[in-house]
Coordinates of C-alpha atoms and ligand atoms in Angstrom, one line a residue:
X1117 CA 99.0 -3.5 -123.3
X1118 CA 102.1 -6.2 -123.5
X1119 CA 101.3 -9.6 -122.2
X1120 CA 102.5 -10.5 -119.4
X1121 CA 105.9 -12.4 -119.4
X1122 CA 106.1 -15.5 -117.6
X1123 CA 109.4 -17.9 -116.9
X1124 CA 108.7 -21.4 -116.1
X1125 CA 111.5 -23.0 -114.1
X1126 CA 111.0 -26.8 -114.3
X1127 CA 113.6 -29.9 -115.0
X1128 CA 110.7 -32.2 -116.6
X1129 CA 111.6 -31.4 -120.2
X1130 CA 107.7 -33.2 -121.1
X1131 CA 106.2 -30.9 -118.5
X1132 CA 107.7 -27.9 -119.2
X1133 CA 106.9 -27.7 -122.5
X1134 CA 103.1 -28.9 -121.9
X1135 CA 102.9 -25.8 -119.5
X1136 CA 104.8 -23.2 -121.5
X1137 CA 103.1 -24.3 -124.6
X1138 CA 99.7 -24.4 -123.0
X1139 CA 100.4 -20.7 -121.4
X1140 CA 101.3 -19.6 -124.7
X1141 CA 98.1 -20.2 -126.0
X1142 CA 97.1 -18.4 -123.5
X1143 CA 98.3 -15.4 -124.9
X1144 CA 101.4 -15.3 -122.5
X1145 CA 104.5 -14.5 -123.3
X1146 CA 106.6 -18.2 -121.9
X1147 CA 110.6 -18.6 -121.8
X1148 CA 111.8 -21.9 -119.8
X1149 CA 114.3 -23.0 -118.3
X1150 CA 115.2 -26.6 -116.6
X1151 CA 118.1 -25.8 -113.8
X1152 CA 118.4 -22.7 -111.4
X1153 CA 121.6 -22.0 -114.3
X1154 CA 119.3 -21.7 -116.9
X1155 CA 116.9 -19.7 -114.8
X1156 CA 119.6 -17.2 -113.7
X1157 CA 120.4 -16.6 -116.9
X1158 CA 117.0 -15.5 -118.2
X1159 CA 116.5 -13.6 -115.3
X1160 CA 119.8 -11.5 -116.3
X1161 CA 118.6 -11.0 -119.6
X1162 CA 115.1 -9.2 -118.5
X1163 CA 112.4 -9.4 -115.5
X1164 CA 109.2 -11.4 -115.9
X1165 CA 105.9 -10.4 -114.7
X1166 CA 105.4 -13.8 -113.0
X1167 CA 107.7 -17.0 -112.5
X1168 CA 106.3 -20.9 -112.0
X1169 CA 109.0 -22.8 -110.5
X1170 CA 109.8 -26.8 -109.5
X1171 CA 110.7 -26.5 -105.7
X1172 CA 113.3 -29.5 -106.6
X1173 CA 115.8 -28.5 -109.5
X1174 CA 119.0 -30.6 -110.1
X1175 CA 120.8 -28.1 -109.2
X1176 CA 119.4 -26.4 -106.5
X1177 CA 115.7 -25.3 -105.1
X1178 CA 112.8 -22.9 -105.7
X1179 CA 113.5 -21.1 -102.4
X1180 CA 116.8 -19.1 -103.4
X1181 CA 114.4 -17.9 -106.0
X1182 CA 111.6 -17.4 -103.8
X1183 CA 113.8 -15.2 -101.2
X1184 CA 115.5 -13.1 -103.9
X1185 CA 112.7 -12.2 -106.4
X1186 CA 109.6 -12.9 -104.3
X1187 CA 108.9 -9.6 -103.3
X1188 CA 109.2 -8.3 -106.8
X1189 CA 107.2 -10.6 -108.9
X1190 CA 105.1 -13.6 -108.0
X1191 CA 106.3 -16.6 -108.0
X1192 CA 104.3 -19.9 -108.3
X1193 CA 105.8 -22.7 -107.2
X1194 CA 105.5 -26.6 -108.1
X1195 CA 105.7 -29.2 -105.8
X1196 CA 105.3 -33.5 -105.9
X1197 CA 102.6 -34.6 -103.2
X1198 CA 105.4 -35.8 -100.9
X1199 CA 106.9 -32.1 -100.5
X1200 CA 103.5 -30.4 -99.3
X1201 CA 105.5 -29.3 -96.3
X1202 CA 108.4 -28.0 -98.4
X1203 CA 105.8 -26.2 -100.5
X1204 CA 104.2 -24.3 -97.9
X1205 CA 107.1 -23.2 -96.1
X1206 CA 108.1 -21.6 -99.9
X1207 CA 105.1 -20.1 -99.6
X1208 CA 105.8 -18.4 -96.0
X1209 CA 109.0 -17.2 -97.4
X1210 CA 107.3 -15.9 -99.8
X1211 CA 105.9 -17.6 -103.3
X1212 CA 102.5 -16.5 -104.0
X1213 CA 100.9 -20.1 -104.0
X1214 CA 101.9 -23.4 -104.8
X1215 CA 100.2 -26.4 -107.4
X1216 CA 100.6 -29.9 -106.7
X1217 CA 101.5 -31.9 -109.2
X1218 CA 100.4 -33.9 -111.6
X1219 CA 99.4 -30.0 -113.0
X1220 CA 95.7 -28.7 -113.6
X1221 CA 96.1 -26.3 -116.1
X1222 CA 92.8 -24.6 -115.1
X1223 CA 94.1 -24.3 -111.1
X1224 CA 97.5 -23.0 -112.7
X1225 CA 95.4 -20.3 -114.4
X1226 CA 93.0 -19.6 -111.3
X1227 CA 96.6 -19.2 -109.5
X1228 CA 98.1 -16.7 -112.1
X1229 CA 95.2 -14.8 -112.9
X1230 CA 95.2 -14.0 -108.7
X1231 CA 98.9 -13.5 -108.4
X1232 CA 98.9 -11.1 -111.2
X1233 CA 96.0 -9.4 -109.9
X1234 CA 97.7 -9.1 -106.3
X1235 CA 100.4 -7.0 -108.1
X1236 CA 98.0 -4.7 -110.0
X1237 CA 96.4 -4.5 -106.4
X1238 CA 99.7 -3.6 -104.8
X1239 CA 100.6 -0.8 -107.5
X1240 CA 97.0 0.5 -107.4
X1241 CA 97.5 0.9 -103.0
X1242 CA 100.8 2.3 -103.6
X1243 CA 99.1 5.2 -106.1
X1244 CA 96.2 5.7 -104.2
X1245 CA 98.4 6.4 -101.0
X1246 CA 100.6 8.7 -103.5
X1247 CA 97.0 10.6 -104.2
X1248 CA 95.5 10.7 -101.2
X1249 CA 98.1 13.4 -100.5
X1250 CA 97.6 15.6 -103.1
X1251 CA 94.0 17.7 -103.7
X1252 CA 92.1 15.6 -106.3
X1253 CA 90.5 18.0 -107.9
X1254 CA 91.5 18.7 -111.7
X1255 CA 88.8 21.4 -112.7
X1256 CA 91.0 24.3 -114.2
X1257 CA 88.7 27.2 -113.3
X1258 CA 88.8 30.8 -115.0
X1259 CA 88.0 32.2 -118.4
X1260 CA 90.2 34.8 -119.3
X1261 CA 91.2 34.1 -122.7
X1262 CA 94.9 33.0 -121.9
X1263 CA 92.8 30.8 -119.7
X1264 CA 90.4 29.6 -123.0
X1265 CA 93.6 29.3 -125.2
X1266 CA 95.5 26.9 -122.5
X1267 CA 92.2 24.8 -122.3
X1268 CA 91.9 24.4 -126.2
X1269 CA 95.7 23.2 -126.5
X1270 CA 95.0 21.2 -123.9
X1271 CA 92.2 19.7 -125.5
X1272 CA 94.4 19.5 -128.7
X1273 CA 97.4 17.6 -127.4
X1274 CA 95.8 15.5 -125.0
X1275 CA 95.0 13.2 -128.1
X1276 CA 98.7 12.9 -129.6
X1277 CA 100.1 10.4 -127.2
X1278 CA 103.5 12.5 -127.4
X1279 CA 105.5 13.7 -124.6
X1280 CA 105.0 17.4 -123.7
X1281 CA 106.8 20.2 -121.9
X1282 CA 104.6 22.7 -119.7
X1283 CA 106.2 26.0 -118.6
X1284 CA 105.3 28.1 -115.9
X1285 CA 106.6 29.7 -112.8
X1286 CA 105.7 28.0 -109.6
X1287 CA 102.2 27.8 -108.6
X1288 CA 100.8 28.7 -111.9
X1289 CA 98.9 25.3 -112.4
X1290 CA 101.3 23.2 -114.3
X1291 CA 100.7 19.8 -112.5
X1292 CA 96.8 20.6 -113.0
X1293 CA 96.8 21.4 -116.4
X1294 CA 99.2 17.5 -116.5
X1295 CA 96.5 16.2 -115.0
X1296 CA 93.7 17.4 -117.5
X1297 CA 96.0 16.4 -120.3
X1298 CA 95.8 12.7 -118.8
X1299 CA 92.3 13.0 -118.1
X1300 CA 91.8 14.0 -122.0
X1301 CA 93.9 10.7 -123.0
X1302 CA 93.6 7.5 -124.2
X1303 CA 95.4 7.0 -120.9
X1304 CA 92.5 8.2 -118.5
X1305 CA 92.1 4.9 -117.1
X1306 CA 95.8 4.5 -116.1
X1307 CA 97.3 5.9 -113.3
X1308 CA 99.1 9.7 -113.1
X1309 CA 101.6 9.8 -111.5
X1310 CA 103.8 12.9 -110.5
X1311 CA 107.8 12.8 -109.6
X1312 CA 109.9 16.0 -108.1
X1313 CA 113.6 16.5 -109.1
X1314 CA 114.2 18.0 -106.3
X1315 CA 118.1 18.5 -106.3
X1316 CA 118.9 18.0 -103.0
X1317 CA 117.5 14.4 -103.4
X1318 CA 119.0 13.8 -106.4
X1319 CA 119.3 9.6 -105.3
X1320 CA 115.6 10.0 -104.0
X1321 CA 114.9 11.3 -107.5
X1322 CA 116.0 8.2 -109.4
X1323 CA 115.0 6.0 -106.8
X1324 CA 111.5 7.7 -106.9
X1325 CA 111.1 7.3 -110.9
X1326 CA 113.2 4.3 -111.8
X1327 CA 112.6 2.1 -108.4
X1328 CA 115.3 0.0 -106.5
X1329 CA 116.5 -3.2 -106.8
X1330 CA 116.7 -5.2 -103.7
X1331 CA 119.7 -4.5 -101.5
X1332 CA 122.5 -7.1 -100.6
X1333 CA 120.6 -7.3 -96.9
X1334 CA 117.1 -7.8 -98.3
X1335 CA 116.5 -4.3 -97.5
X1336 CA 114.5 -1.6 -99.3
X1337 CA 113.1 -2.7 -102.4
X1338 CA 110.6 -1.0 -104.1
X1339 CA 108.9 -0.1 -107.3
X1340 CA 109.7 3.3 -109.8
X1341 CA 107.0 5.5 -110.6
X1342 CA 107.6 4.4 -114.4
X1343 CA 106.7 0.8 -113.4
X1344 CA 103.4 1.9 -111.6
X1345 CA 102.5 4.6 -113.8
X1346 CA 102.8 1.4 -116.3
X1347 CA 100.1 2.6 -119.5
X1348 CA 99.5 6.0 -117.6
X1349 CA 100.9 8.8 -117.4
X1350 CA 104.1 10.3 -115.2
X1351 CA 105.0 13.7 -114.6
X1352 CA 108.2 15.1 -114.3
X1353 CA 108.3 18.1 -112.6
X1354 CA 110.9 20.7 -112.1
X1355 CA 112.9 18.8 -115.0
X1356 CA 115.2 21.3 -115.1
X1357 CA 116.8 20.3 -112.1
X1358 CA 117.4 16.7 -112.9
X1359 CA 121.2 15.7 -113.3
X1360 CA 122.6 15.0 -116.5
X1361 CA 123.2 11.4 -115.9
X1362 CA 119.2 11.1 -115.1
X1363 CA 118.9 12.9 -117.9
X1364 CA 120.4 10.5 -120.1
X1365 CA 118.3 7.9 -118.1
X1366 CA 114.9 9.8 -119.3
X1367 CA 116.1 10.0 -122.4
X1368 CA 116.7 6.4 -123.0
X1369 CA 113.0 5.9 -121.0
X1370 CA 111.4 8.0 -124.1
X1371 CA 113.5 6.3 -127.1
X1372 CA 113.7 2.8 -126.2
X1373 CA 110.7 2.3 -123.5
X1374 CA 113.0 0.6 -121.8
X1375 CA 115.1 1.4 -118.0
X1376 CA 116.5 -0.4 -115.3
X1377 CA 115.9 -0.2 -111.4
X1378 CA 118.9 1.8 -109.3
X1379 CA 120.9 -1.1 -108.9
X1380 CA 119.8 -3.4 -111.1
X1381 CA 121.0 -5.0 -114.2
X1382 CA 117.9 -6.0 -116.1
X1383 CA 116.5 -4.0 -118.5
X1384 CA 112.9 -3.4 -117.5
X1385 CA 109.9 -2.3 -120.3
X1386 CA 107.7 0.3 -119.5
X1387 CA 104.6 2.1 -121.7
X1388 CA 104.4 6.0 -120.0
X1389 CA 103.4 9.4 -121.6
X1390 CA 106.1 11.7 -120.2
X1391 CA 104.6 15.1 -119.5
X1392 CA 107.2 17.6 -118.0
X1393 CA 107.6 20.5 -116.4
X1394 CA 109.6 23.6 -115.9
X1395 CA 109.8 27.0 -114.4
X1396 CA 113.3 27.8 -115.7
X1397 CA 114.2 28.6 -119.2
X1398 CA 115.9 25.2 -120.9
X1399 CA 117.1 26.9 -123.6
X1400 CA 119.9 28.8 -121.4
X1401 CA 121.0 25.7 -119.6
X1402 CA 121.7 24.3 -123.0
X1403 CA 123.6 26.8 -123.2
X1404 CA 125.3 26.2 -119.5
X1405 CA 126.0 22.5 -120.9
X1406 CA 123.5 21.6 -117.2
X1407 CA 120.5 20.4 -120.1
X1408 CA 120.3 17.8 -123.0
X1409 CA 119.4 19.3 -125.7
X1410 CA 118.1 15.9 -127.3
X1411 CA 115.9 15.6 -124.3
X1412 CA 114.8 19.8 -124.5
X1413 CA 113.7 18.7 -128.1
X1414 CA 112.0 15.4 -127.3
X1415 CA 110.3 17.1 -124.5
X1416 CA 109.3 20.5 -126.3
X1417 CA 107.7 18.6 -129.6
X1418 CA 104.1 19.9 -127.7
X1419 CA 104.9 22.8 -125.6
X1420 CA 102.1 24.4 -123.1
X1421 CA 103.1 27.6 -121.1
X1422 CA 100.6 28.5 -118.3
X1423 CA 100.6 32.3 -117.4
X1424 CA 101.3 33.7 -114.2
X1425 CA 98.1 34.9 -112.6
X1426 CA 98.8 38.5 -112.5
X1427 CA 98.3 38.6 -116.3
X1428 CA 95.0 37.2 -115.9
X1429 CA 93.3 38.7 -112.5
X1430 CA 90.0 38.4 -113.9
X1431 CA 90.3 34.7 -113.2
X1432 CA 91.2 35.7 -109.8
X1433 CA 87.4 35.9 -108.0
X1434 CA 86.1 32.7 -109.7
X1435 CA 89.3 30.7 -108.2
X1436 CA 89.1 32.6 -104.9
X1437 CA 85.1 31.5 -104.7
X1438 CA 86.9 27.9 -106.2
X1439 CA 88.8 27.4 -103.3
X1440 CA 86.1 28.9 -101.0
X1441 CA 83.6 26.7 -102.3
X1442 CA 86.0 23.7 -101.7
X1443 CA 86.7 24.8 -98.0
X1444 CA 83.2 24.9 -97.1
X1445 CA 82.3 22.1 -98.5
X1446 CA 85.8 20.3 -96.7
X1447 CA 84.2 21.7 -93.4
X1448 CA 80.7 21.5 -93.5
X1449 CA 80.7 25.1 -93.2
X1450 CA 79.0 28.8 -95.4
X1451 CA 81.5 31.2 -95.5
X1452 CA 81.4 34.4 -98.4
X1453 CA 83.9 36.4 -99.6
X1454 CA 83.3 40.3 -98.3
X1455 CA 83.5 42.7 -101.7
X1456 CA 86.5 44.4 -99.8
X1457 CA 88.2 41.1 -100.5
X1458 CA 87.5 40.8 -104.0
X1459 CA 88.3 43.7 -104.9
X1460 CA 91.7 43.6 -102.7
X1461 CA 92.1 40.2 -104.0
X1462 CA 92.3 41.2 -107.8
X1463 CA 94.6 44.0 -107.2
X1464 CA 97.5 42.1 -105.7
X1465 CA 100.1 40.5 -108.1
X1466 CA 100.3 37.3 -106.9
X1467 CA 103.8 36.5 -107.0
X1468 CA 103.3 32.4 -105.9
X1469 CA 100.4 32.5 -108.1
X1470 CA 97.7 30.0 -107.7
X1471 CA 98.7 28.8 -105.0
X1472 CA 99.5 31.7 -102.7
X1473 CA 95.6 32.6 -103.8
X1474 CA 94.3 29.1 -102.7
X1475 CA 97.1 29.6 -99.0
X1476 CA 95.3 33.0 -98.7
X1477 CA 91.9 31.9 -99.0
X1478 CA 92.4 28.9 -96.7
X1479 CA 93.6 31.0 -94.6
X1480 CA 90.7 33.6 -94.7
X1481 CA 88.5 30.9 -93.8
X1482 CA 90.6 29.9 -90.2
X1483 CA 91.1 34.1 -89.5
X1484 CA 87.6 34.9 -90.1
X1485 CA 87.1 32.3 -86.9
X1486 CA 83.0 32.0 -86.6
X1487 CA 82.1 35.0 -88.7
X1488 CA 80.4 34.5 -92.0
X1489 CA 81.7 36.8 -94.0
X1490 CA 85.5 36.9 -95.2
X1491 CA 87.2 39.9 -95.2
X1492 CA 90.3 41.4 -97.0
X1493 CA 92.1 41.4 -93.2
X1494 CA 91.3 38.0 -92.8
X1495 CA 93.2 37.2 -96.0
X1496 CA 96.1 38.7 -95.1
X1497 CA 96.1 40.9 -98.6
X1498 CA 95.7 44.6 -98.7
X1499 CA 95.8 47.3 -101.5
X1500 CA 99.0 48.5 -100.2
X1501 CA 100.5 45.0 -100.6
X1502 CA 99.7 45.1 -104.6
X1503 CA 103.0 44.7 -106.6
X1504 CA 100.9 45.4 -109.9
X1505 CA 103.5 47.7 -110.9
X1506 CA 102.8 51.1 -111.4
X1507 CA 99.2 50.4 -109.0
X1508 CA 101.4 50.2 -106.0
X1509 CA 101.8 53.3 -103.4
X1510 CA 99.7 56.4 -102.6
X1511 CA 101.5 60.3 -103.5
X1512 CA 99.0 62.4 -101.9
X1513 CA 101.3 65.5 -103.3
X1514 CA 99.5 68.2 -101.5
X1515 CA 101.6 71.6 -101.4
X1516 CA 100.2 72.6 -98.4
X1517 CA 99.0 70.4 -95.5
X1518 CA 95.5 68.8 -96.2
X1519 CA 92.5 68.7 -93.7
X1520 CA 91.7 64.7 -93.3
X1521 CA 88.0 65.2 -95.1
X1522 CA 90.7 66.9 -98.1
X1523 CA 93.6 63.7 -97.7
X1524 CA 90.0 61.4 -97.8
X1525 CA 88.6 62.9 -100.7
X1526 CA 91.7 63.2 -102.4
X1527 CA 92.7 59.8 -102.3
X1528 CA 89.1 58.6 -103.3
X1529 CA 89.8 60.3 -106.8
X1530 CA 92.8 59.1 -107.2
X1531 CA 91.6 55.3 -106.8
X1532 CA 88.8 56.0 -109.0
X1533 CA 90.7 57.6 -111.3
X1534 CA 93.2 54.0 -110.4
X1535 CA 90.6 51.3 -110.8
X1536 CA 88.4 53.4 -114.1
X1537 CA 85.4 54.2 -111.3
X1538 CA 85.1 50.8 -110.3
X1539 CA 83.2 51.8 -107.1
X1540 CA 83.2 48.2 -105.7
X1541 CA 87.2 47.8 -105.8
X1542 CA 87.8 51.4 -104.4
X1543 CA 85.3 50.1 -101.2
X1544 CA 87.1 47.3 -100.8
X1545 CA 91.0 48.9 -100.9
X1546 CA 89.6 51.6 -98.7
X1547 CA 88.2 49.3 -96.4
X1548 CA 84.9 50.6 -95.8
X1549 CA 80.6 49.1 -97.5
X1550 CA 80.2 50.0 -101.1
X1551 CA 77.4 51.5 -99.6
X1552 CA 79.7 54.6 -97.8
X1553 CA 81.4 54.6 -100.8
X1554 CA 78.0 55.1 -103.2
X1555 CA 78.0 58.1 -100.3
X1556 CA 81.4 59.3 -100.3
X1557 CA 81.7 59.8 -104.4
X1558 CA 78.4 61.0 -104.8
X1559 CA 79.3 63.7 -102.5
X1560 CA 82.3 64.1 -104.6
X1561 CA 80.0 64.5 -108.0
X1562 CA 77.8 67.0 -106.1
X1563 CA 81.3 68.7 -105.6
X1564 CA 82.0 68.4 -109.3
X1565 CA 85.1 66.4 -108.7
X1566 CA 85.2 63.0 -109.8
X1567 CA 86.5 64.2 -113.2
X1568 CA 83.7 61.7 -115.1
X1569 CA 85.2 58.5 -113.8
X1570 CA 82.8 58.5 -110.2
X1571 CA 79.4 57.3 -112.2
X1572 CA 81.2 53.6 -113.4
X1573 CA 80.0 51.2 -110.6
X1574 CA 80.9 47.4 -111.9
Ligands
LIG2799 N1 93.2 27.2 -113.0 C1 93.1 26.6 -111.8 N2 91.9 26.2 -111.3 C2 91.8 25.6 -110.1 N3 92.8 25.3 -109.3 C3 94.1 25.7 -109.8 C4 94.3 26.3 -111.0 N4 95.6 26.5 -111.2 C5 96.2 26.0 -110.1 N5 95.3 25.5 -109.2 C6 95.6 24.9 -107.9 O1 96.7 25.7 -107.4 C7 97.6 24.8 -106.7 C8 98.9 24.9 -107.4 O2 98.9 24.3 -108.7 P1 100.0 23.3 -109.2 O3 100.5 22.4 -108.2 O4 99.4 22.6 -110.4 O5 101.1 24.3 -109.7 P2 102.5 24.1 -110.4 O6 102.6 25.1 -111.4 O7 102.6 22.7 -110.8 O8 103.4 24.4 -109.2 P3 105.0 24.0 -108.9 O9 105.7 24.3 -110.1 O10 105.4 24.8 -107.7 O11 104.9 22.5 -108.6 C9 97.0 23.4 -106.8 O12 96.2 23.2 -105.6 C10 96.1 23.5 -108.0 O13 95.0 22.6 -107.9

């Protein structure tokens, strides 16, 4: 990590050079000035982490200092004995603390170490509030093999440092698998952050990432997500959507390190892993001239695509009893999937993915009110609600009309024959205990009519 850079702001040539000598000792990075001119000038030229400033300059005073740049770095300020009162009304305007001289270089260090700390303490409350919106957990469950083959690229890029593209429709788990990526890096102590280009908020958008300089009123002023994300991680999602002029901006964050607040004029530095993600195909808006390619290629040097869920429904019951699990626990509460859920679970497509599984389970668990068990009702999915392709719709295809014990029987062959005998799955989609159906098809193999596929129970 960069140390931090300080500006010391103080007319006496002998003490300014005692200090900014002594701090750079200290492993800080020191530029001084002696006037407010010299200060302003350094300040155009880049932002320090923390400034020490004489209250008395010859040309001016510590305060329009204080009033313009003390909410975004901490400013220490110097005073002679005779201007206590000066020094503490600099403080309620809004320096971080204030020395008296004659200097103890051990007090100025107590002082920088806590206003330095206060900042990392601010970024940290912001994050946390970010988080404490979002679910925390990062366990990517399922083990289909697309599953397996995500986890081990995972495992292998986490480890590169480089910035990464994930692609995947919506819902599939592409913020999740950003997360595990982070959790895998050097970076797992830093902070992971996640940004929306949301297209209608295009000005939120580059407010949100790059921050905001303070307004001519003293308004809103706050801090980018690259600045707190500062040695994490940031995630970009729905990338695709981001303007070409923030475009070029996240391009120039990825080259040079290096961006400026919406607003501002100084160039700030910043150390992120940019992980992005998409659900649209980059390669044709190249093509429409709406994407840099320079940035597709920067972003795509470690590419990740996570499947949609309907190619791998095996994963679907161990996420359902996931999300279950997570529910109970939430509520202090014992709830169990019914098998007609399951198995009406796993045959539905799951167009929203993941996240349309996680909605319906949640909202099992409020439908199901004080009952136990959870059934396929409660869910809100049924088997004629599948969009698996060719597994959706019933032809009964009789050529006469069918007694109801014939349209019953009928149709149970025809699921078994559907679902290769699975006896649990046809219980569920007809809705009735495996048990009836154990009853139901072994009437049918008395009959002779389950064509082989009745005797396969899972
Ligand atoms: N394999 C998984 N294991 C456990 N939870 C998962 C898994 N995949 C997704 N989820 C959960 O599903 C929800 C949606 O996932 P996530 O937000 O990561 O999707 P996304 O692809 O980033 O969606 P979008 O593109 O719409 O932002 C989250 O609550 C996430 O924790």
């Amino acid at each position: 990590m960069a140390e931090p850079n300080i500006i010391v702001i103080e007319d006496d040539r002998n003490l300014n050079a005692l200090l900014s000598g002594q701090l750079a000792e200290e492993g800080f990075r020191v530029t001084s000035a002696h006037s407010c001119r010299e200060g302003r000038a350094l300040l155009e030229g880049s932002e320090p982490n923390l400034m020490i400033i004489d209250i008395r300059l010859p040309d001016g005073d510590g305060f329009e200092f204080i009033r313009q740049y003390g909410e975004i770095f901490p400013i220490i300020v110097l005073t002679a004995y005779g201007t206590v009162d000066q020094a503490v009304e600099a403080v309620q305007a809004g320096a971080s603390d204030y020395l008296l001289k004659p200097i103890s270089f051990d007090a100025l260090k107590v002082a920088i170490g806590r206003a330095l700390a206060t900042v990392e303490l601010k970024r940290d409350v912001q994050y946390w509030q970010k988080r404490a919106q979002k679910d925390l957990n990062v366990t990517i469950v399922g083990n289909s093999p697309k599953v397996a083959h995500m986890r081990h690229l995972i495992e292998l890029y986490a480890v590169t440092d480089s910035s990464l593209l994930i692609v995947g429709e919506s819902g599939v788990g592409k913020e999740l698998v950003a997360h595990a990526i982070h959790k895998k890096s050097d970076r797992k102590n830093g902070r992971f952050v996640a940004v929306d280009c949301d297209p209608a908020q295009e000005s939120n958008v580059a407010q949100e990432l790059f921050g905001e300089e303070q307004t001519m009123r003293g308004g809103a002023r706050r801090e980018g997500m690259l600045a707190i994300a500062q040695n994490g991680t940031i995630y970009v999602n729905n990338v695709a959507e981001m303007s070409l002029a923030l475009q070029s901006k996240l391009l120039r964050v990825m080259e040079t390190g290096t961006f400026r607040r919406v607003g501002g004029t100084q160039d700030l530095v910043t150390n992120v892993r940019i992980l992005a993600a998409t659900s649209s195909n980059l390669q044709a808006r190249i093509a429409d001239d709406r994407f840099r390619s320079e940035l597709f290629y920067r972003l795509n040097a470690f590419c990740i695509e996570v499947p949609p869920l309907r190619d791998r429904l095996t994963d679907v019951p161990l996420l359902a009893e996931h999300f279950l699990k997570y529910r109970n626990f939430q509520r202090g509460i014992d709830k169990r999937l019914a098998a007609d859920t399951i198995a009406a679970l796993t045959d539905y497509a799951w167009p929203g993915n993941v996240r349309e599984l996680r909605n319906a389970i949640e909202r099992g668990v409020i439908m199901s009110g004080q009952e136990e068990e959870i059934t396929a009702a409660h869910v809100g999915i049924s088997a004629t609600r599948s969009a698996a392709g060719d597994h959706g719709g019933v032809v009964l295809g009789f050529d006469y009309e069918p007694t109801m014990e014939e349209v019953r029987d009928h149709y149970i062959r025809m699921l078994l024959r559907r679902y290769d005998g699975n006896r649990r799955k046809v219980a569920g989609i007809l809705g009735i205990s495996e048990r009836n159906t154990y009853r139901l098809v072994g009437k049918l193999e008395v009959d002779g009519e389950t064509g082989g596929l009745g005797g396969a129970a899972e």
